[in-house]
Tab-separated table of N, CA and C in Angstrom:
chain	number	residue	atom	x	y	z
A	1	UNK	N	91.438	135.049	134.165
A	1	UNK	CA	92.415	135.912	133.507
A	1	UNK	C	92.379	135.653	132.008
A	2	UNK	N	92.346	136.734	131.249
A	2	UNK	CA	92.407	136.623	129.781
A	2	UNK	C	93.620	137.398	129.279
A	3	UNK	N	94.295	136.829	128.308
A	3	UNK	CA	95.458	137.462	127.704
A	3	UNK	C	95.212	137.607	126.213
A	4	UNK	N	95.491	138.792	125.707
A	4	UNK	CA	95.286	139.074	124.291
A	4	UNK	C	96.613	139.511	123.696
A	5	UNK	N	97.180	138.676	122.844
A	5	UNK	CA	98.448	138.996	122.188
A	5	UNK	C	98.184	139.609	120.821
A	6	UNK	N	99.012	140.564	120.451
A	6	UNK	CA	98.872	141.203	119.143
A	6	UNK	C	100.213	141.780	118.714
A	7	UNK	N	100.270	142.216	117.449
A	7	UNK	CA	101.457	142.918	116.970
A	7	UNK	C	102.345	142.136	116.037
A	8	UNK	N	102.025	140.880	115.774
A	8	UNK	CA	102.839	140.108	114.861
A	8	UNK	C	102.726	140.612	113.432
A	9	UNK	N	103.571	140.067	112.575
A	9	UNK	CA	103.534	140.468	111.175
A	9	UNK	C	104.716	139.919	110.415
A	10	UNK	N	104.905	140.460	109.208
A	10	UNK	CA	106.000	140.045	108.327
A	10	UNK	C	107.006	141.187	108.221
A	11	UNK	N	108.273	140.883	108.509
A	11	UNK	CA	109.337	141.875	108.386
A	11	UNK	C	110.537	141.239	107.704
A	12	UNK	N	111.424	142.084	107.209
A	12	UNK	CA	112.670	141.604	106.637
A	12	UNK	C	113.713	141.432	107.735
A	13	UNK	N	114.738	140.677	107.420
A	13	UNK	CA	115.859	140.510	108.351
A	13	UNK	C	116.408	141.869	108.758
A	14	UNK	N	116.611	142.022	110.067
A	14	UNK	CA	117.093	143.290	110.596
A	14	UNK	C	115.994	144.239	111.018
A	15	UNK	N	114.772	143.904	110.699
A	15	UNK	CA	113.650	144.768	111.040
A	15	UNK	C	113.219	144.619	112.487
A	16	UNK	N	112.154	145.341	112.824
A	16	UNK	CA	111.659	145.370	114.209
A	16	UNK	C	110.150	145.157	114.241
A	17	UNK	N	109.694	144.625	115.340
A	17	UNK	CA	108.275	144.494	115.629
A	17	UNK	C	108.090	144.671	117.129
A	18	UNK	N	106.903	145.141	117.518
A	18	UNK	CA	106.569	145.209	118.937
A	18	UNK	C	105.304	144.408	119.172
A	19	UNK	N	105.410	143.403	119.997
A	19	UNK	CA	104.260	142.604	120.386
A	19	UNK	C	103.659	143.172	121.669
A	20	UNK	N	102.359	143.041	121.794
A	20	UNK	CA	101.652	143.477	122.991
A	20	UNK	C	100.879	142.319	123.583
A	21	UNK	N	100.775	142.313	124.898
A	21	UNK	CA	99.987	141.314	125.610
A	21	UNK	C	99.151	142.050	126.652
A	22	UNK	N	97.862	142.149	126.378
A	22	UNK	CA	96.954	142.845	127.288
A	22	UNK	C	96.300	141.836	128.218
A	23	UNK	N	96.406	142.088	129.512
A	23	UNK	CA	95.842	141.188	130.507
A	23	UNK	C	94.578	141.784	131.099
A	24	UNK	N	93.575	140.949	131.291
A	24	UNK	CA	92.339	141.383	131.933
A	24	UNK	C	91.893	140.309	132.912
A	25	UNK	N	91.013	140.722	133.821
A	25	UNK	CA	90.567	139.796	134.850
A	25	UNK	C	91.392	139.945	136.122
A	26	UNK	N	91.212	139.029	137.051
A	26	UNK	CA	91.878	139.108	138.351
A	26	UNK	C	93.241	138.451	138.285
A	27	UNK	N	94.287	139.293	138.173
A	27	UNK	CA	95.636	138.786	137.988
A	27	UNK	C	96.396	138.586	139.293
A	28	UNK	N	95.888	139.067	140.406
A	28	UNK	CA	96.618	138.932	141.654
A	28	UNK	C	97.675	139.991	141.796
A	29	UNK	N	98.386	139.999	142.925
A	29	UNK	CA	99.365	141.046	143.199
A	29	UNK	C	100.784	140.652	142.824
A	30	UNK	N	101.062	139.396	142.629
A	30	UNK	CA	102.394	138.931	142.276
A	30	UNK	C	102.288	137.880	141.180
A	31	UNK	N	102.903	138.157	140.057
A	31	UNK	CA	102.841	137.203	138.955
A	31	UNK	C	103.914	137.524	137.929
A	32	UNK	N	104.052	136.643	136.988
A	32	UNK	CA	105.000	136.797	135.872
A	32	UNK	C	104.229	136.702	134.574
A	33	UNK	N	104.576	137.553	133.632
A	33	UNK	CA	104.092	137.383	132.256
A	33	UNK	C	105.295	137.061	131.389
A	34	UNK	N	105.163	135.984	130.664
A	34	UNK	CA	106.245	135.545	129.794
A	34	UNK	C	105.814	135.488	128.349
A	35	UNK	N	106.813	135.559	127.492
A	35	UNK	CA	106.614	135.337	126.059
A	35	UNK	C	107.317	134.033	125.686
A	36	UNK	N	106.604	133.229	124.917
A	36	UNK	CA	107.145	131.998	124.382
A	36	UNK	C	106.938	132.011	122.879
A	37	UNK	N	107.640	131.153	122.180
A	37	UNK	CA	107.429	131.026	120.748
A	37	UNK	C	107.516	129.559	120.347
A	38	UNK	N	106.857	129.271	119.235
A	38	UNK	CA	106.806	127.888	118.780
A	38	UNK	C	106.762	127.837	117.267
A	39	UNK	N	107.553	126.938	116.706
A	39	UNK	CA	107.490	126.648	115.274
A	39	UNK	C	106.955	125.238	115.125
A	40	UNK	N	106.339	124.941	114.000
A	40	UNK	CA	105.758	123.598	113.809
A	40	UNK	C	106.804	122.503	113.996
A	41	UNK	N	106.421	121.487	114.747
A	41	UNK	CA	107.299	120.349	114.957
A	41	UNK	C	108.306	120.512	116.072
A	42	UNK	N	108.301	121.683	116.713
A	42	UNK	CA	109.242	121.925	117.817
A	42	UNK	C	108.489	122.272	119.088
A	43	UNK	N	109.177	122.115	120.209
A	43	UNK	CA	108.574	122.484	121.481
A	43	UNK	C	108.516	123.997	121.631
A	44	UNK	N	107.604	124.426	122.466
A	44	UNK	CA	107.494	125.847	122.763
A	44	UNK	C	108.736	126.299	123.522
A	45	UNK	N	109.244	127.460	123.131
A	45	UNK	CA	110.528	127.945	123.630
A	45	UNK	C	110.339	129.242	124.400
A	46	UNK	N	110.973	129.336	125.547
A	46	UNK	CA	110.934	130.566	126.340
A	46	UNK	C	111.666	131.687	125.608
A	47	UNK	N	111.109	132.889	125.661
A	47	UNK	CA	111.732	134.056	125.031
A	47	UNK	C	112.128	135.094	126.086
A	48	UNK	N	111.161	135.544	126.868
A	48	UNK	CA	111.422	136.587	127.860
A	48	UNK	C	110.294	136.608	128.876
A	49	UNK	N	110.560	137.206	130.032
A	49	UNK	CA	109.539	137.310	131.069
A	49	UNK	C	109.783	138.552	131.911
A	50	UNK	N	108.707	139.043	132.514
A	50	UNK	CA	108.773	140.182	133.430
A	50	UNK	C	107.800	139.919	134.556
A	51	UNK	N	108.161	140.373	135.763
A	51	UNK	CA	107.285	140.054	136.886
A	51	UNK	C	106.715	141.292	137.573
A	52	UNK	N	105.691	141.046	138.351
A	52	UNK	CA	105.094	142.017	139.266
A	52	UNK	C	105.180	141.410	140.662
A	53	UNK	N	105.530	142.194	141.649
A	53	UNK	CA	105.425	141.737	143.032
A	53	UNK	C	105.491	142.947	143.938
A	54	UNK	N	105.164	142.740	145.212
A	54	UNK	CA	105.177	143.849	146.161
A	54	UNK	C	106.583	144.330	146.473
A	55	UNK	N	107.593	143.497	146.189
A	55	UNK	CA	108.956	143.872	146.556
A	55	UNK	C	109.874	144.051	145.350
A	56	UNK	N	109.335	143.864	144.153
A	56	UNK	CA	110.193	143.922	142.970
A	56	UNK	C	109.682	144.966	142.009
A	57	UNK	N	110.584	145.710	141.398
A	57	UNK	CA	110.203	146.744	140.465
A	57	UNK	C	110.068	146.293	139.039
A	58	UNK	N	109.864	145.006	138.821
A	58	UNK	CA	109.715	144.532	137.453
A	58	UNK	C	111.000	143.924	136.928
A	59	UNK	N	111.378	142.819	137.502
A	59	UNK	CA	112.587	142.128	137.036
A	59	UNK	C	112.307	141.422	135.722
A	60	UNK	N	113.340	141.222	134.936
A	60	UNK	CA	113.182	140.609	133.623
A	60	UNK	C	114.140	139.438	133.453
A	61	UNK	N	113.808	138.600	132.496
A	61	UNK	CA	114.646	137.453	132.170
A	61	UNK	C	114.529	137.215	130.670
A	62	UNK	N	115.644	136.846	130.035
A	62	UNK	CA	115.672	136.644	128.593
A	62	UNK	C	116.362	135.337	128.233
A	63	UNK	N	115.891	134.730	127.163
A	63	UNK	CA	116.630	133.618	126.575
A	63	UNK	C	117.909	134.164	125.962
A	64	UNK	N	118.964	133.352	125.985
A	64	UNK	CA	120.241	133.798	125.421
A	64	UNK	C	120.112	134.184	123.952
A	65	UNK	N	119.230	133.509	123.245
A	65	UNK	CA	119.102	133.730	121.805
A	65	UNK	C	118.539	135.096	121.451
A	66	UNK	N	117.914	135.769	122.411
A	66	UNK	CA	117.300	137.076	122.119
A	66	UNK	C	117.905	138.196	122.949
A	67	UNK	N	118.781	137.862	123.874
A	67	UNK	CA	119.366	138.869	124.756
A	67	UNK	C	120.107	139.912	123.929
A	68	UNK	N	119.848	141.177	124.223
A	68	UNK	CA	120.470	142.264	123.483
A	68	UNK	C	119.689	142.692	122.262
A	69	UNK	N	118.720	141.903	121.841
A	69	UNK	CA	117.884	142.258	120.677
A	69	UNK	C	116.440	142.516	121.078
A	70	UNK	N	115.947	141.782	122.044
A	70	UNK	CA	114.560	141.915	122.491
A	70	UNK	C	114.526	142.607	123.851
A	71	UNK	N	113.472	143.386	124.057
A	71	UNK	CA	113.263	144.039	125.342
A	71	UNK	C	111.819	143.845	125.781
A	72	UNK	N	111.646	143.335	126.982
A	72	UNK	CA	110.303	143.179	127.540
A	72	UNK	C	110.056	144.311	128.520
A	73	UNK	N	108.858	144.855	128.484
A	73	UNK	CA	108.521	145.964	129.370
A	73	UNK	C	107.040	145.894	129.709
A	74	UNK	N	106.602	146.736	130.618
A	74	UNK	CA	105.205	146.699	131.024
A	74	UNK	C	104.674	148.099	131.198
A	75	UNK	N	103.368	148.233	131.016
A	75	UNK	CA	102.643	149.467	131.282
A	75	UNK	C	101.592	149.108	132.312
A	76	UNK	N	101.854	149.475	133.568
A	76	UNK	CA	100.942	149.073	134.635
A	76	UNK	C	99.547	149.651	134.444
A	77	UNK	N	99.470	150.873	133.983
A	77	UNK	CA	98.171	151.531	133.830
A	77	UNK	C	97.303	150.819	132.800
A	78	UNK	N	97.952	150.229	131.797
A	78	UNK	CA	97.198	149.545	130.747
A	78	UNK	C	97.159	148.038	130.941
A	79	UNK	N	97.799	147.545	132.002
A	79	UNK	CA	97.885	146.084	132.211
A	79	UNK	C	98.392	145.375	130.968
A	80	UNK	N	99.413	145.952	130.373
A	80	UNK	CA	99.925	145.441	129.110
A	80	UNK	C	101.431	145.231	129.207
A	81	UNK	N	101.876	144.136	128.629
A	81	UNK	CA	103.303	143.834	128.518
A	81	UNK	C	103.683	143.905	127.047
A	82	UNK	N	104.844	144.484	126.795
A	82	UNK	CA	105.329	144.629	125.424
A	82	UNK	C	106.601	143.805	125.231
A	83	UNK	N	106.770	143.322	124.023
A	83	UNK	CA	108.023	142.688	123.631
A	83	UNK	C	108.537	143.424	122.401
A	84	UNK	N	109.525	144.275	122.609
A	84	UNK	CA	110.140	144.984	121.491
A	84	UNK	C	111.212	144.094	120.895
A	85	UNK	N	111.069	143.779	119.623
A	85	UNK	CA	111.989	142.866	118.953
A	85	UNK	C	112.736	143.623	117.865
A	86	UNK	N	114.025	143.756	118.046
A	86	UNK	CA	114.881	144.438	117.078
A	86	UNK	C	115.865	143.459	116.458
A	87	UNK	N	116.464	143.868	115.362
A	87	UNK	CA	117.465	143.043	114.676
A	87	UNK	C	116.947	141.627	114.455
A	88	UNK	N	115.748	141.548	113.928
A	88	UNK	CA	115.109	140.246	113.763
A	88	UNK	C	115.830	139.394	112.730
A	89	UNK	N	115.820	138.092	112.996
A	89	UNK	CA	116.473	137.120	112.135
A	89	UNK	C	115.442	136.106	111.641
A	90	UNK	N	115.708	135.438	110.527
A	90	UNK	CA	114.757	134.417	110.059
A	90	UNK	C	114.461	133.356	111.122
A	91	UNK	N	115.425	133.048	111.958
A	91	UNK	CA	115.199	132.040	112.998
A	91	UNK	C	114.291	132.527	114.127
A	92	UNK	N	113.912	133.791	114.106
A	92	UNK	CA	112.921	134.304	115.058
A	92	UNK	C	111.496	134.030	114.587
A	93	UNK	N	111.356	133.537	113.370
A	93	UNK	CA	110.034	133.235	112.837
A	93	UNK	C	109.356	132.166	113.685
A	94	UNK	N	108.150	132.467	114.144
A	94	UNK	CA	107.415	131.561	115.023
A	94	UNK	C	106.062	132.183	115.350
A	95	UNK	N	105.215	131.379	115.973
A	95	UNK	CA	104.038	131.928	116.628
A	95	UNK	C	104.451	132.297	118.047
A	96	UNK	N	104.173	133.526	118.426
A	96	UNK	CA	104.557	134.028	119.742
A	96	UNK	C	103.325	134.051	120.651
A	97	UNK	N	103.510	133.520	121.848
A	97	UNK	CA	102.442	133.453	122.836
A	97	UNK	C	102.856	134.207	124.093
A	98	UNK	N	101.891	134.893	124.701
A	98	UNK	CA	102.140	135.403	126.046
A	98	UNK	C	101.372	134.534	127.036
A	99	UNK	N	101.905	134.473	128.236
A	99	UNK	CA	101.337	133.601	129.245
A	99	UNK	C	101.554	134.210	130.626
A	100	UNK	N	100.719	133.810	131.572
A	100	UNK	CA	100.792	134.335	132.939
A	100	UNK	C	101.017	133.195	133.920
A	101	UNK	N	101.987	133.396	134.778
A	101	UNK	CA	102.322	132.456	135.863
A	101	UNK	C	101.934	133.143	137.162
A	102	UNK	N	101.176	132.496	138.012
A	102	UNK	CA	100.713	133.106	139.261
A	102	UNK	C	101.779	133.173	140.354
A	103	UNK	N	103.033	133.228	139.957
A	103	UNK	CA	104.131	133.485	140.886
A	103	UNK	C	105.028	134.542	140.246
A	104	UNK	N	105.839	135.240	141.032
A	104	UNK	CA	106.750	136.255	140.471
A	104	UNK	C	108.136	135.687	140.146
A	105	UNK	N	108.236	134.387	139.912
A	105	UNK	CA	109.527	133.695	139.886
A	105	UNK	C	110.246	133.727	138.544
A	106	UNK	N	109.691	134.361	137.541
A	106	UNK	CA	110.332	134.447	136.223
A	106	UNK	C	110.712	133.062	135.685
A	107	UNK	N	109.806	132.147	135.800
A	107	UNK	CA	110.090	130.780	135.382
A	107	UNK	C	110.112	130.668	133.861
A	108	UNK	N	110.808	129.658	133.372
A	108	UNK	CA	111.049	129.540	131.928
A	108	UNK	C	110.401	128.312	131.304
A	109	UNK	N	109.741	127.511	132.081
A	109	UNK	CA	109.121	126.314	131.542
A	109	UNK	C	107.645	126.584	131.275
A	110	UNK	N	107.194	126.206	130.081
A	110	UNK	CA	105.824	126.575	129.709
A	110	UNK	C	104.783	125.945	130.624
A	111	UNK	N	105.076	124.793	131.190
A	111	UNK	CA	104.066	124.148	132.025
A	111	UNK	C	103.915	124.811	133.395
A	112	UNK	N	104.769	125.774	133.709
A	112	UNK	CA	104.614	126.552	134.940
A	112	UNK	C	103.604	127.681	134.792
A	113	UNK	N	103.171	127.953	133.564
A	113	UNK	CA	102.290	129.078	133.306
A	113	UNK	C	100.839	128.613	133.284
A	114	UNK	N	99.981	129.455	133.859
A	114	UNK	CA	98.597	129.060	134.101
A	114	UNK	C	97.615	129.525	133.033
A	115	UNK	N	97.917	130.641	132.416
A	115	UNK	CA	97.000	131.216	131.428
A	115	UNK	C	97.787	131.576	130.177
A	116	UNK	N	97.122	131.413	129.034
A	116	UNK	CA	97.796	131.637	127.755
A	116	UNK	C	96.946	132.496	126.837
A	117	UNK	N	97.613	133.352	126.087
A	117	UNK	CA	96.958	134.084	125.023
A	117	UNK	C	96.886	133.232	123.765
A	118	UNK	N	96.315	133.789	122.720
A	118	UNK	CA	96.007	133.015	121.517
A	118	UNK	C	97.168	132.905	120.540
A	119	UNK	N	98.229	133.668	120.687
A	119	UNK	CA	99.355	133.583	119.766
A	119	UNK	C	99.254	134.580	118.633
A	120	UNK	N	100.414	135.059	118.213
A	120	UNK	CA	100.491	135.970	117.083
A	120	UNK	C	101.698	135.565	116.237
A	121	UNK	N	101.511	135.537	114.924
A	121	UNK	CA	102.543	135.039	114.013
A	121	UNK	C	103.566	136.134	113.725
A	122	UNK	N	104.828	135.765	113.849
A	122	UNK	CA	105.939	136.627	113.456
A	122	UNK	C	106.715	135.903	112.366
A	123	UNK	N	106.872	136.549	111.221
A	123	UNK	CA	107.610	135.968	110.106
A	123	UNK	C	108.705	136.937	109.695
A	124	UNK	N	109.941	136.433	109.676
A	124	UNK	CA	111.088	137.252	109.291
A	124	UNK	C	111.648	136.667	108.004
A	125	UNK	N	111.599	137.449	106.946
A	125	UNK	CA	112.073	136.967	105.657
A	125	UNK	C	113.551	137.311	105.480
A	126	UNK	N	114.241	136.428	104.785
A	126	UNK	CA	115.689	136.643	104.569
A	126	UNK	C	115.948	137.445	103.306
C-alpha cells in the first residue's frame, strides 16, 4: 500500500486548506485512513479518521481540537481521502501525515497504523 499526501501550504489565520491522501495498492476491504500531525519536538497527534468496511458507510472520528473546523471525507472512485480544514489557527501548524490501519476501528494511536504517507507541511500565520 502506498499513500500520497498533498495539499499543504501557507495560509493566514481563519483560512482554509484541503489535504488529499491518495491510496494505491491492495488496501483490503476494511480499513481506516487517519490524519495525524506533528510539530518538531512533539509527539505525533491524531487529527481525524474515516473507515471503510462491509457494514459501515464511512464512520468518522475527530480530535476535540479540530471538531467543528475540520471535515474528513472520502472519494471511493478515486481511492482518496480528503481533510477539509477551515478556520485555521496558528496552532494547526504542523506536518500532516495520512496513514492506513488494516482495521476499520478508527483508532487514534499512531502505532496502530501500518502504512504512512510522506507528510505535507501546513503553516498558519497569525
